[in-house]
Amino acid sequence: MGILMIFSTILATSIVAYYILKQYNPIFVFLFSGIILLILAFYLIGTPIPSQTQRNVEEITFFTTLLDSFTFITTTFQKQLSGVGLIIMSVAGFAAYMKHINASAKLAFLANRPLSKIQNKYLILSGTFVVGMALKIVISSYAGILLLLLACIYPVLIALGIRPIVALSVLSLITLDYGPKDGNSINMADMIGQKDNVVGLFLHYQLWVVLAYVVIIALLIPFYFAWIDKRDKAKNRLQEHNEIPEIINPQCPTFYILLPWLPIVFLFVAYFLQIKLDVITANFMSIALVFVIEFIRHKNAKKLGEDMVVILKAMSEIFISVVSIIIAAGVFAEGIKALGGIAILGDGIANLGVSAVILTITILSFLVYFFAMIMGSGIAAFNAFGRLAPDIATKLGIAPITLVLPIEIASALGRAASPIAGGILALAGFAKVPPIEIIKRTTPLLLIGMGINILVSWYLTFL
């Protein structure tokens, strides 16, 4: 029976990967496969379908089993929409408002000023990477921050004599999802049962992996891309244009660069003052404050109503692109868990002792890296497998965060290695180069990032 459970788990995962590679909609694939797996697990090994309906044995039929599986989907939607889903939607609404009033663009525009003081162009690339990663805490969308940097910093890099493909490659490395406002960070906190402790998890765990990644990659960038330039020129690769895009200064007051930081400030102040404040409230407080500032600036109450439509539209769009994937991936994860293969493998790994921790972190991290790469979505891969991690961590006798964290980081690194990820396509389209040319140059650094992620996460298990 154990072999059947492991085989069915591997088979199910492989089939899902196949259809995602075939460009089937991941939401449909996850939901449909999740339902099938829940039903198969019930009939193959007797795993009860997680449903609020309590039935006697004589009442159970195929129809009631099917009904219970759909009831589980309903409860999953209800739970996520009232919890993590609403948090992510509020973050997206605030981010869209900052873009609408040019506050986030102004922040990115002014961030490039220190870069112009650096003489060595390869050190400028390192500076660009560090600045971009710092901005990522307030501009949490991968595609969003890349589009801003393309408008504000990319032209500066080209004007300083940096080749477009090299500039694009460095920008693509600004990939880690982190901080109290980030959707994957919020999801990570929810997975380990600490939804209200996003700030604490960031300060005590996530921050250290991010810092290690930023420091090491920033040190490697000058040497690595100097070598890339020599190699490409020796092989006469890519006939690149030298047209310098126009640098646009967004039209809004300079102090608007402070506005995107408002939710972060509210959350950190509340955390250190031991005041209970959730991410949703912090975002809506920030929106209300910006409304007041915008009214004082424009003296137009009608404009605020139009701004609210921008916020609500962004919330609906993030439901389609992110929240629905979280829900569907959660159903799939429950189906995989019901097959029992993960539990058996977890028990087997747990018996290996200390080496079990780093082995498990490595296997799960690269599994998520691979899935993010073929899906083009970090959040989809993370939710499909991240929800399995807490149970495995319990079997290993470690805190769930030390296993969920490296999976979360791996999902972001895998997305940066995907030629179909929205951010990579935006970069490639902007400079008219094939996405794979970016991926070929960044993969070695992304794999180094994976090594940093695994080692630091493993070290955190002993703290």
Short mmCIF file of C-alpha atoms in Angstrom, two decimals:
data_model
loop_
_atom_site.label_atom_id
_atom_site.label_comp_id
_atom_site.label_asym_id
_atom_site.label_seq_id
_atom_site.Cartn_x
_atom_site.Cartn_y
_atom_site.Cartn_z
CA MET A 1 0.00 0.00 0.00
CA GLY A 2 2.85 2.37 0.84
CA ILE A 3 4.43 1.92 -2.58
CA LEU A 4 1.04 2.57 -4.23
CA MET A 5 0.62 5.79 -2.23
CA ILE A 6 4.09 7.07 -3.17
CA PHE A 7 3.67 6.06 -6.83
CA SER A 8 0.26 7.72 -7.10
CA THR A 9 1.64 10.93 -5.55
CA ILE A 10 4.55 11.08 -8.02
CA LEU A 11 2.25 10.21 -10.94
CA ALA A 12 -0.28 12.89 -10.01
CA THR A 13 2.42 15.54 -9.69
CA SER A 14 3.95 14.52 -13.03
CA ILE A 15 0.60 14.67 -14.85
CA VAL A 16 -0.12 18.14 -13.49
CA ALA A 17 3.37 19.30 -14.53
CA TYR A 18 2.76 17.89 -18.02
CA TYR A 19 -0.47 19.82 -18.57
CA ILE A 20 1.01 23.03 -17.21
CA LEU A 21 3.93 22.61 -19.64
CA LYS A 22 1.31 22.25 -22.37
CA GLN A 23 0.10 25.75 -21.43
CA TYR A 24 -3.20 24.64 -19.87
CA ASN A 25 -4.64 27.21 -17.46
CA PRO A 26 -3.05 26.40 -14.05
CA ILE A 27 -6.19 27.41 -12.15
CA PHE A 28 -8.26 24.86 -14.08
CA VAL A 29 -5.53 22.19 -13.83
CA PHE A 30 -5.15 22.60 -10.07
CA LEU A 31 -8.89 22.64 -9.31
CA PHE A 32 -9.78 19.75 -11.62
CA SER A 33 -6.86 17.57 -10.51
CA GLY A 34 -7.53 18.42 -6.86
CA ILE A 35 -11.11 17.15 -7.05
CA ILE A 36 -10.03 13.94 -8.81
CA LEU A 37 -7.25 13.30 -6.28
CA LEU A 38 -9.57 13.81 -3.30
CA ILE A 39 -12.06 11.30 -4.71
CA LEU A 40 -9.35 8.78 -5.72
CA ALA A 41 -7.73 9.01 -2.28
CA PHE A 42 -11.08 8.31 -0.65
CA TYR A 43 -11.71 5.15 -2.72
CA LEU A 44 -8.10 3.92 -2.87
CA ILE A 45 -6.94 4.36 0.72
CA GLY A 46 -10.01 5.63 2.57
CA THR A 47 -8.80 9.19 3.22
CA PRO A 48 -11.92 11.18 4.18
CA ILE A 49 -12.67 14.25 2.11
CA PRO A 50 -12.22 17.37 4.27
CA SER A 51 -15.81 18.60 4.42
CA GLN A 52 -18.08 20.15 7.01
CA THR A 53 -20.71 17.51 6.25
CA GLN A 54 -20.72 14.60 8.71
CA ARG A 55 -22.07 11.37 7.18
CA ASN A 56 -22.70 7.85 8.44
CA VAL A 57 -21.07 5.01 6.52
CA GLU A 58 -24.39 3.88 5.00
CA GLU A 59 -25.01 7.40 3.66
CA ILE A 60 -21.79 7.53 1.65
CA THR A 61 -22.25 7.13 -2.12
CA PHE A 62 -20.33 8.33 -5.13
CA PHE A 63 -22.74 11.25 -5.36
CA THR A 64 -22.19 12.32 -1.73
CA THR A 65 -18.42 11.93 -2.19
CA LEU A 66 -18.54 14.20 -5.23
CA LEU A 67 -20.75 16.63 -3.32
CA ASP A 68 -18.29 16.71 -0.39
CA SER A 69 -15.38 17.45 -2.72
CA PHE A 70 -17.22 20.47 -4.13
CA THR A 71 -18.18 21.52 -0.61
CA PHE A 72 -14.48 21.52 0.22
CA ILE A 73 -13.84 23.88 -2.71
CA THR A 74 -16.59 26.16 -1.40
CA THR A 75 -15.11 26.29 2.10
CA THR A 76 -11.63 26.89 0.62
CA PHE A 77 -12.97 29.87 -1.34
CA GLN A 78 -14.70 31.24 1.76
CA LYS A 79 -11.61 30.85 3.94
CA GLN A 80 -9.20 32.40 1.46
CA LEU A 81 -11.45 35.28 0.41
CA SER A 82 -11.98 36.29 4.02
CA GLY A 83 -8.32 35.80 4.92
CA VAL A 84 -5.21 35.77 2.75
CA GLY A 85 -7.15 36.61 -0.40
CA LEU A 86 -8.51 39.86 1.03
CA ILE A 87 -5.07 40.79 2.38
CA ILE A 88 -3.46 40.37 -1.06
CA MET A 89 -6.31 42.26 -2.73
CA SER A 90 -5.86 45.20 -0.33
CA VAL A 91 -2.12 45.25 -1.07
CA ALA A 92 -2.81 45.23 -4.81
CA GLY A 93 -5.33 48.06 -4.44
CA PHE A 94 -2.85 50.27 -2.60
CA ALA A 95 -0.06 49.45 -5.08
CA ALA A 96 -2.30 50.35 -8.02
CA TYR A 97 -3.20 53.65 -6.36
CA MET A 98 0.48 54.49 -5.86
CA LYS A 99 1.08 53.79 -9.55
CA HIS A 100 -1.98 55.84 -10.53
CA ILE A 101 -0.75 58.96 -8.72
CA ASN A 102 2.87 58.38 -9.92
CA ALA A 103 4.21 57.96 -6.37
CA SER A 104 5.90 54.60 -7.04
CA ALA A 105 7.30 55.83 -10.37
CA LYS A 106 8.71 58.93 -8.65
CA LEU A 107 10.35 56.70 -6.06
CA ALA A 108 12.01 54.58 -8.76
CA PHE A 109 13.05 57.69 -10.73
CA LEU A 110 14.81 59.32 -7.77
CA ALA A 111 16.39 56.03 -6.73
CA ASN A 112 18.68 56.15 -9.77
CA ARG A 113 20.41 59.40 -8.72
CA PRO A 114 23.03 57.73 -6.49
CA LEU A 115 23.89 55.36 -9.35
CA SER A 116 25.10 58.20 -11.59
CA LYS A 117 27.89 58.96 -9.10
CA ILE A 118 29.49 55.53 -9.59
CA GLN A 119 32.35 55.49 -12.14
CA ASN A 120 32.73 51.76 -12.91
CA LYS A 121 29.82 50.52 -15.04
CA TYR A 122 29.87 47.06 -13.49
CA LEU A 123 29.65 48.56 -10.02
CA ILE A 124 26.65 50.53 -11.33
CA LEU A 125 25.03 47.18 -12.12
CA SER A 126 25.59 46.07 -8.52
CA GLY A 127 24.17 49.36 -7.28
CA THR A 128 21.13 48.96 -9.52
CA PHE A 129 20.54 45.47 -8.14
CA VAL A 130 20.80 46.66 -4.51
CA VAL A 131 18.52 49.66 -5.11
CA GLY A 132 15.98 47.46 -6.90
CA MET A 133 15.95 44.90 -4.10
CA ALA A 134 15.44 47.69 -1.57
CA LEU A 135 12.48 49.02 -3.57
CA LYS A 136 11.00 45.50 -3.75
CA ILE A 137 9.80 45.77 -0.15
CA VAL A 138 7.31 48.48 -1.15
CA ILE A 139 6.74 47.54 -4.82
CA SER A 140 6.04 43.87 -4.27
CA SER A 141 4.97 42.87 -7.81
CA TYR A 142 7.84 41.36 -9.82
CA ALA A 143 6.50 42.56 -13.17
CA GLY A 144 5.47 45.87 -11.58
CA ILE A 145 8.91 46.78 -10.25
CA LEU A 146 10.61 45.71 -13.48
CA LEU A 147 8.34 47.97 -15.54
CA LEU A 148 9.14 50.89 -13.24
CA LEU A 149 12.87 50.23 -13.43
CA LEU A 150 12.66 49.93 -17.22
CA ALA A 151 11.16 53.42 -17.35
CA CYS A 152 13.40 55.08 -14.77
CA ILE A 153 16.73 53.25 -14.39
CA TYR A 154 17.22 51.22 -17.59
CA PRO A 155 17.74 54.39 -19.73
CA VAL A 156 20.45 55.53 -17.31
CA LEU A 157 22.23 52.17 -17.61
CA ILE A 158 22.15 52.32 -21.42
CA ALA A 159 23.41 55.93 -21.42
CA LEU A 160 26.37 54.82 -19.29
CA GLY A 161 27.42 52.30 -21.95
CA ILE A 162 25.94 49.11 -20.46
CA ARG A 163 24.72 46.62 -23.04
CA PRO A 164 20.90 46.17 -23.07
CA ILE A 165 21.04 42.39 -22.56
CA VAL A 166 23.30 42.84 -19.51
CA ALA A 167 21.11 45.58 -18.05
CA LEU A 168 18.01 43.40 -18.54
CA SER A 169 19.72 40.40 -16.96
CA VAL A 170 20.61 42.34 -13.82
CA LEU A 171 17.08 43.73 -13.53
CA SER A 172 15.64 40.20 -13.77
CA LEU A 173 17.64 39.20 -10.67
CA ILE A 174 15.56 41.64 -8.57
CA THR A 175 13.18 38.80 -7.96
CA LEU A 176 12.85 37.83 -4.29
CA ASP A 177 9.39 38.27 -2.79
CA TYR A 178 9.75 39.54 0.75
CA GLY A 179 8.41 41.95 3.36
CA PRO A 180 5.09 42.41 5.18
CA LYS A 181 3.29 43.67 2.04
CA ASP A 182 4.22 40.80 -0.26
CA GLY A 183 1.60 38.23 -1.26
CA ASN A 184 3.88 35.23 -0.90
CA SER A 185 5.08 36.46 2.52
CA ILE A 186 1.48 36.82 3.67
CA ASN A 187 0.77 33.34 2.32
CA MET A 188 3.80 31.93 4.11
CA ALA A 189 2.57 33.33 7.42
CA ASP A 190 -0.87 31.83 6.82
CA MET A 191 0.57 28.40 5.97
CA ILE A 192 2.33 28.14 9.33
CA GLY A 193 -0.61 29.52 11.30
CA GLN A 194 0.91 32.96 11.99
CA LYS A 195 -1.17 35.16 9.71
CA ASP A 196 -0.94 38.09 12.14
CA ASN A 197 2.84 37.85 12.52
CA VAL A 198 4.07 38.77 9.04
CA VAL A 199 6.39 41.46 10.40
CA GLY A 200 7.90 39.15 13.03
CA LEU A 201 8.55 36.38 10.49
CA PHE A 202 10.20 38.90 8.18
CA LEU A 203 12.50 40.29 10.86
CA HIS A 204 13.51 36.97 12.41
CA TYR A 205 13.70 34.69 9.35
CA GLN A 206 13.05 36.06 5.87
CA LEU A 207 15.30 39.11 6.24
CA TRP A 208 18.44 36.99 6.70
CA VAL A 209 17.96 34.97 3.51
CA VAL A 210 17.23 38.15 1.56
CA LEU A 211 20.29 39.97 2.95
CA ALA A 212 22.57 37.02 2.16
CA TYR A 213 21.20 36.87 -1.40
CA VAL A 214 21.59 40.63 -1.96
CA VAL A 215 25.13 40.82 -0.57
CA ILE A 216 26.54 37.79 -2.38
CA ILE A 217 24.86 38.44 -5.74
CA ALA A 218 25.84 42.14 -5.59
CA LEU A 219 29.48 41.12 -5.04
CA LEU A 220 29.36 38.63 -7.92
CA ILE A 221 27.62 40.87 -10.48
CA PRO A 222 30.66 42.99 -11.50
CA PHE A 223 32.91 39.97 -12.09
CA TYR A 224 30.25 37.78 -13.67
CA PHE A 225 28.89 40.33 -16.14
CA ALA A 226 32.38 41.57 -17.06
CA TRP A 227 33.05 37.95 -18.08
CA ILE A 228 29.67 37.77 -19.87
CA ASP A 229 30.56 40.88 -21.91
CA LYS A 230 33.93 39.41 -22.92
CA ARG A 231 32.38 36.08 -23.84
CA ASP A 232 29.51 37.58 -25.86
CA LYS A 233 31.78 39.96 -27.76
CA ALA A 234 34.28 37.21 -28.53
CA LYS A 235 31.47 35.15 -30.04
CA ASN A 236 29.88 38.20 -31.73
CA ARG A 237 26.54 37.48 -30.11
CA LEU A 238 23.50 39.72 -30.44
CA GLN A 239 23.54 42.77 -32.67
CA GLU A 240 22.16 45.22 -30.13
CA HIS A 241 20.75 48.68 -30.80
CA ASN A 242 22.27 51.70 -29.07
CA GLU A 243 19.13 53.81 -28.93
CA ILE A 244 18.80 55.44 -25.50
CA PRO A 245 15.21 55.57 -24.20
CA GLU A 246 13.89 58.86 -22.87
CA ILE A 247 14.13 59.31 -19.09
CA ILE A 248 10.78 60.56 -17.82
CA ASN A 249 10.36 62.41 -14.54
CA PRO A 250 6.89 61.47 -13.20
CA GLN A 251 4.61 64.43 -12.53
CA CYS A 252 3.98 64.53 -8.80
CA PRO A 253 5.51 66.25 -5.76
CA THR A 254 8.86 64.87 -4.60
CA PHE A 255 7.54 64.02 -1.13
CA TYR A 256 5.23 61.47 -2.81
CA ILE A 257 8.17 59.04 -2.72
CA LEU A 258 7.27 58.56 0.96
CA LEU A 259 3.70 57.43 0.27
CA PRO A 260 4.43 53.85 -0.93
CA TRP A 261 6.16 53.26 2.42
CA LEU A 262 3.08 54.11 4.51
CA PRO A 263 1.73 50.53 5.06
CA ILE A 264 5.25 49.31 5.92
CA VAL A 265 5.70 52.15 8.43
CA PHE A 266 2.32 51.49 10.03
CA LEU A 267 3.03 47.77 10.34
CA PHE A 268 6.52 48.17 11.81
CA VAL A 269 5.46 50.88 14.27
CA ALA A 270 2.54 48.74 15.41
CA TYR A 271 4.81 45.69 15.75
CA PHE A 272 7.39 47.45 17.93
CA LEU A 273 4.71 49.21 20.00
CA GLN A 274 2.94 45.85 20.39
CA ILE A 275 -0.25 47.20 18.85
CA LYS A 276 -2.32 44.68 16.93
CA LEU A 277 -2.56 45.87 13.32
CA ASP A 278 -3.24 43.64 10.32
CA VAL A 279 -2.06 44.25 6.76
CA ILE A 280 -5.56 45.00 5.45
CA THR A 281 -6.11 47.76 8.00
CA ALA A 282 -2.64 49.20 7.35
CA ASN A 283 -3.37 49.40 3.63
CA PHE A 284 -6.78 51.02 4.03
CA MET A 285 -5.41 53.49 6.58
CA SER A 286 -2.72 54.39 4.04
CA ILE A 287 -5.28 54.80 1.26
CA ALA A 288 -7.37 57.09 3.47
CA LEU A 289 -4.34 59.24 4.30
CA VAL A 290 -3.34 59.51 0.65
CA PHE A 291 -6.94 60.47 -0.22
CA VAL A 292 -6.59 63.42 2.17
CA ILE A 293 -3.24 64.43 0.61
CA GLU A 294 -4.65 64.12 -2.93
CA PHE A 295 -7.70 66.21 -2.00
CA ILE A 296 -5.50 68.95 -0.56
CA ARG A 297 -3.37 68.87 -3.71
CA HIS A 298 -6.16 68.83 -6.33
CA LYS A 299 -9.14 70.29 -4.41
CA ASN A 300 -11.32 67.84 -6.32
CA ALA A 301 -13.54 65.38 -4.44
CA LYS A 302 -14.79 63.84 -7.69
CA LYS A 303 -11.26 62.68 -8.49
CA LEU A 304 -11.19 60.66 -5.26
CA GLY A 305 -14.20 58.69 -6.46
CA GLU A 306 -12.38 57.92 -9.70
CA ASP A 307 -9.32 56.88 -7.69
CA MET A 308 -11.45 54.45 -5.69
CA VAL A 309 -12.46 52.76 -8.96
CA VAL A 310 -8.75 52.29 -9.77
CA ILE A 311 -8.25 50.61 -6.38
CA LEU A 312 -11.27 48.32 -6.70
CA LYS A 313 -10.38 47.37 -10.28
CA ALA A 314 -6.88 46.38 -9.17
CA MET A 315 -8.36 44.28 -6.36
CA SER A 316 -10.57 42.42 -8.85
CA GLU A 317 -7.67 41.86 -11.25
CA ILE A 318 -5.43 40.44 -8.51
CA PHE A 319 -8.25 38.04 -7.61
CA ILE A 320 -8.12 36.60 -11.13
CA SER A 321 -4.34 36.49 -11.44
CA VAL A 322 -3.25 35.56 -7.90
CA VAL A 323 -5.98 34.79 -5.36
CA SER A 324 -7.74 32.29 -7.61
CA ILE A 325 -4.42 30.48 -8.14
CA ILE A 326 -3.88 30.34 -4.36
CA ILE A 327 -7.33 28.77 -3.91
CA ALA A 328 -6.89 26.27 -6.76
CA ALA A 329 -3.36 25.33 -5.66
CA GLY A 330 -4.67 24.79 -2.11
CA VAL A 331 -7.23 22.28 -3.42
CA PHE A 332 -4.51 20.48 -5.38
CA ALA A 333 -2.22 20.42 -2.32
CA GLU A 334 -5.00 18.86 -0.24
CA GLY A 335 -5.48 16.21 -2.93
CA ILE A 336 -1.74 15.40 -2.97
CA LYS A 337 -1.74 15.23 0.82
CA ALA A 338 -4.75 12.88 0.78
CA LEU A 339 -2.87 10.34 -1.38
CA GLY A 340 -0.52 9.79 1.57
CA GLY A 341 2.73 9.54 -0.39
CA ILE A 342 4.09 12.79 1.05
CA ALA A 343 3.49 11.56 4.61
CA ILE A 344 5.33 8.28 3.93
CA LEU A 345 8.28 10.07 2.33
CA GLY A 346 8.32 12.53 5.24
CA ASP A 347 8.49 9.68 7.76
CA GLY A 348 11.31 8.05 5.80
CA ILE A 349 13.34 11.25 5.57
CA ALA A 350 12.78 12.03 9.25
CA ASN A 351 14.61 8.82 10.16
CA LEU A 352 17.81 10.08 8.51
CA GLY A 353 18.59 12.37 11.46
CA VAL A 354 20.22 15.78 11.15
CA SER A 355 20.96 15.36 7.44
CA ALA A 356 17.21 14.97 6.86
CA VAL A 357 16.61 18.70 7.30
CA ILE A 358 18.98 19.95 4.59
CA LEU A 359 17.98 17.08 2.29
CA THR A 360 14.28 17.96 2.63
CA ILE A 361 14.93 21.69 2.17
CA THR A 362 16.96 20.95 -0.96
CA ILE A 363 14.45 18.56 -2.55
CA LEU A 364 11.37 20.70 -1.89
CA SER A 365 13.12 23.93 -2.86
CA PHE A 366 14.27 22.61 -6.23
CA LEU A 367 10.85 21.02 -6.83
CA VAL A 368 9.20 24.42 -6.34
CA TYR A 369 11.96 26.12 -8.41
CA PHE A 370 11.22 23.75 -11.29
CA PHE A 371 7.44 24.22 -11.07
CA ALA A 372 7.78 28.02 -10.90
CA MET A 373 10.01 27.86 -13.96
CA ILE A 374 7.50 25.90 -16.05
CA MET A 375 4.48 27.85 -14.76
CA GLY A 376 5.97 31.31 -14.98
CA SER A 377 4.36 31.99 -11.61
CA GLY A 378 6.04 31.90 -8.23
CA ILE A 379 2.82 32.15 -6.24
CA ALA A 380 1.25 29.15 -8.02
CA ALA A 381 4.23 26.88 -7.39
CA PHE A 382 4.60 28.04 -3.80
CA ASN A 383 0.96 27.38 -2.95
CA ALA A 384 0.92 23.99 -4.65
CA PHE A 385 3.74 22.63 -2.47
CA GLY A 386 4.18 25.09 0.37
CA ARG A 387 1.03 23.86 2.07
CA LEU A 388 2.53 20.38 2.29
CA ALA A 389 5.64 21.66 4.09
CA PRO A 390 4.26 22.30 7.62
CA ASP A 391 3.29 18.62 8.04
CA ILE A 392 6.73 17.50 6.85
CA ALA A 393 8.42 20.00 9.18
CA THR A 394 6.47 18.59 12.12
CA LYS A 395 7.72 15.08 11.29
CA LEU A 396 11.28 16.43 11.13
CA GLY A 397 10.86 18.12 14.51
CA ILE A 398 11.61 21.62 13.18
CA ALA A 399 9.61 24.85 13.12
CA PRO A 400 7.40 24.98 9.98
CA ILE A 401 8.83 28.39 8.98
CA THR A 402 12.31 26.93 8.46
CA LEU A 403 10.93 24.63 5.73
CA VAL A 404 8.28 26.93 4.25
CA LEU A 405 10.70 29.88 3.95
CA PRO A 406 13.19 28.28 1.50
CA ILE A 407 10.27 27.07 -0.62
CA GLU A 408 8.91 30.62 -0.77
CA ILE A 409 12.30 32.02 -1.82
CA ALA A 410 12.77 29.19 -4.36
CA SER A 411 9.46 30.06 -6.01
CA ALA A 412 10.71 33.60 -6.71
CA LEU A 413 14.06 32.39 -8.06
CA GLY A 414 12.32 29.83 -10.28
CA ARG A 415 10.03 32.51 -11.68
CA ALA A 416 13.09 34.56 -12.71
CA ALA A 417 14.33 31.47 -14.59
CA SER A 418 11.08 31.15 -16.57
CA PRO A 419 10.94 32.44 -20.16
CA ILE A 420 7.14 32.74 -19.83
CA ALA A 421 7.07 34.76 -16.57
CA GLY A 422 5.38 38.15 -16.96
CA GLY A 423 8.40 40.07 -15.70
CA ILE A 424 10.83 38.30 -18.04
CA LEU A 425 8.51 38.84 -21.02
CA ALA A 426 8.27 42.54 -20.14
CA LEU A 427 12.06 42.87 -20.07
CA ALA A 428 12.54 40.95 -23.30
CA GLY A 429 9.79 42.83 -25.12
CA PHE A 430 11.11 46.21 -24.05
CA ALA A 431 14.55 45.64 -25.60
CA LYS A 432 13.38 43.28 -28.36
CA VAL A 433 15.48 40.30 -27.32
CA PRO A 434 14.36 36.66 -26.91
CA PRO A 435 13.47 35.86 -23.25
CA ILE A 436 15.76 32.82 -23.32
CA GLU A 437 18.78 35.11 -23.86
CA ILE A 438 18.11 36.67 -20.45
CA ILE A 439 17.57 33.28 -18.80
CA LYS A 440 20.82 31.84 -20.23
CA ARG A 441 22.82 34.64 -18.63
CA THR A 442 21.11 34.69 -15.25
CA THR A 443 20.68 30.96 -14.52
CA PRO A 444 24.16 30.52 -12.92
CA LEU A 445 23.46 33.38 -10.49
CA LEU A 446 19.96 32.09 -9.79
CA LEU A 447 21.39 28.67 -8.93
CA ILE A 448 23.90 30.36 -6.61
CA GLY A 449 20.88 32.10 -5.10
CA MET A 450 19.29 28.70 -4.55
CA GLY A 451 22.43 27.55 -2.73
CA ILE A 452 22.36 30.65 -0.52
CA ASN A 453 18.68 30.09 0.18
CA ILE A 454 19.15 26.45 1.19
CA LEU A 455 22.22 27.02 3.38
CA VAL A 456 20.84 30.05 5.24
CA SER A 457 17.47 28.36 5.77
CA TRP A 458 19.23 25.27 7.10
CA TYR A 459 21.29 27.44 9.45
CA LEU A 460 18.09 29.07 10.73
CA THR A 461 16.84 25.68 11.94
CA PHE A 462 19.50 25.75 14.68
CA LEU A 463 18.66 29.24 15.99
#
